[in-house]
Amino acid sequence: MADPVNAGLPAIALIAHDQKKDEMVAFVRDNVEVLTAFSLYATGTTGGRIVEACPDLHLTRMKSGPVGGDQQIGALIADGRVGALIFFIDALSPLPHDVDVKALTRLAVVYDIPMALNRHTADIFVHYLKKLIRNPEAA
C-alpha cells in the first residue's frame, strides 16, 4: 500500500468520468497542498487536465480509461502500489466501458483500500489524509 517515494504514504489514483472531470480538477486544485505529499496516478485525460491545472503535482498518467487506463490502475491496486482511489463517477450517463469500471471498483473493495466516488466523500478522505501526513504510521 505504501509508495516508497513518499515515506510510507499510500499512492492515490484519480479518475473522473467525462462529466466529472471539471469537478475533479477543482477538487485537486482545492486540495493541492495535501495531495503534493502523495504520488498520484490518473487515467489519461483526467491526468492531463489535472497536470494542466496543477503542474507541480507528482502525477503519473496512464492510458485513457476506455483504452486500458482503468485496467492499468486496477493492476496497480492489485500490486499494492496504489493504496487509495478517488473516482468521480457519472452515475447518470451510460458508459461503454462499464465492465472496466466495475472491475476497478471491485478491486478497490477486494484489496480493502479507501475509495471515494464523489466530491463529498473525497473531501472527507482529504481530512483523513491531513492526519496521515502528520503521522504516517497511523495508516
XYZ file of C-alpha atoms in Angstrom:
139
model
C 0.000 0.000 0.000
C 2.860 2.401 0.675
C 4.639 4.345 -2.031
C 8.406 4.271 -1.500
C 8.763 7.798 -2.911
C 6.657 9.341 -0.168
C 7.813 7.999 3.184
C 5.207 5.310 3.724
C 2.230 7.281 2.433
C -0.096 5.440 0.034
C -0.179 6.413 -3.637
C -3.565 7.695 -4.779
C -5.354 7.048 -8.084
C -7.508 9.859 -9.508
C -10.135 9.061 -12.141
C -13.150 11.022 -13.384
C -15.768 10.325 -15.975
C -16.161 12.953 -18.697
C -18.979 14.844 -16.980
C -16.987 14.891 -13.703
C -13.561 15.999 -14.959
C -14.111 19.681 -14.115
C -15.174 18.661 -10.616
C -12.036 16.510 -10.229
C -9.779 19.350 -11.348
C -11.490 21.685 -8.880
C -11.096 19.085 -6.113
C -7.382 18.664 -6.811
C -6.839 22.418 -7.062
C -8.646 22.934 -3.734
C -6.528 20.234 -2.068
C -3.203 20.585 -3.864
C -1.283 21.255 -0.634
C -2.346 17.884 0.781
C -2.045 15.942 -2.472
C 1.549 17.086 -3.103
C 2.604 14.745 -0.279
C 1.454 11.712 -2.305
C 2.408 10.044 -5.544
C -0.596 10.262 -7.804
C -1.742 8.125 -10.708
C -4.511 9.136 -13.085
C -6.117 7.910 -16.257
C -5.060 9.791 -19.396
C -7.477 12.632 -19.980
C -8.159 13.214 -16.296
C -4.430 13.263 -15.582
C -3.805 15.707 -18.412
C -6.420 18.091 -17.086
C -5.010 17.831 -13.543
C -1.403 18.438 -14.629
C -2.520 21.406 -16.702
C -4.190 22.942 -13.631
C -1.571 21.860 -11.042
C 1.756 21.315 -12.832
C 3.778 20.818 -9.634
C 1.993 17.603 -8.630
C 3.907 14.317 -8.957
C 1.384 12.529 -11.192
C 1.825 9.535 -13.471
C -0.602 9.438 -16.376
C -1.876 6.080 -17.537
C -3.851 5.407 -20.720
C -7.349 6.789 -21.114
C -9.866 4.731 -19.131
C -11.729 3.162 -22.074
C -8.497 2.031 -23.762
C -6.922 0.337 -20.767
C -6.269 3.038 -18.188
C -8.854 1.679 -15.755
C -7.191 -1.731 -16.032
C -3.731 -0.224 -15.509
C -4.941 1.444 -12.312
C -6.540 -1.858 -11.274
C -3.208 -3.631 -11.724
C -1.515 -1.015 -9.522
C -4.128 -1.669 -6.839
C -3.633 -5.442 -7.115
C 0.156 -4.994 -6.918
C -0.196 -2.868 -3.776
C 1.255 0.216 -5.463
C -1.953 2.265 -5.139
C -3.492 2.459 -1.697
C -6.471 4.761 -2.314
C -8.874 5.537 -5.149
C -10.719 8.790 -5.822
C -13.059 8.088 -8.723
C -15.685 10.697 -9.563
C -18.280 8.634 -11.383
C -21.139 9.892 -13.527
C -23.918 7.573 -12.444
C -26.431 9.066 -14.892
C -24.601 8.558 -18.195
C -24.260 5.221 -19.987
C -20.650 4.057 -20.133
C -19.384 1.873 -22.976
C -16.592 0.578 -20.719
C -18.842 -0.067 -17.705
C -17.332 -3.537 -17.233
C -13.878 -1.974 -16.683
C -15.329 0.492 -14.186
C -16.982 -2.307 -12.218
C -13.751 -4.315 -12.240
C -11.810 -1.345 -10.888
C -14.218 -0.648 -8.051
C -14.345 -4.387 -7.284
C -10.544 -4.435 -6.885
C -10.708 -1.477 -4.504
C -13.175 -3.440 -2.388
C -11.267 -6.739 -2.613
C -7.980 -5.091 -1.607
C -9.754 -3.011 1.036
C -8.426 0.378 0.006
C -10.265 3.652 0.653
C -12.449 4.644 -2.300
C -14.263 7.961 -2.754
C -16.801 8.056 -5.575
C -17.991 11.650 -5.183
C -16.695 15.052 -4.087
C -18.153 14.990 -0.590
C -16.589 11.640 0.248
C -13.292 12.778 -1.291
C -13.340 15.884 0.924
C -13.811 13.685 3.998
C -10.947 11.499 2.773
C -8.656 14.545 2.439
C -9.397 15.388 6.068
C -8.045 11.924 6.954
C -5.035 12.422 4.660
C -4.062 15.569 6.552
C -3.837 13.488 9.723
C -1.925 10.753 7.869
C 0.673 13.265 6.680
C 1.324 14.295 10.273
C 1.598 10.643 11.394
C 2.282 8.123 8.555
C 2.452 5.199 10.990
C -1.282 5.652 11.625
C -2.059 4.132 8.204
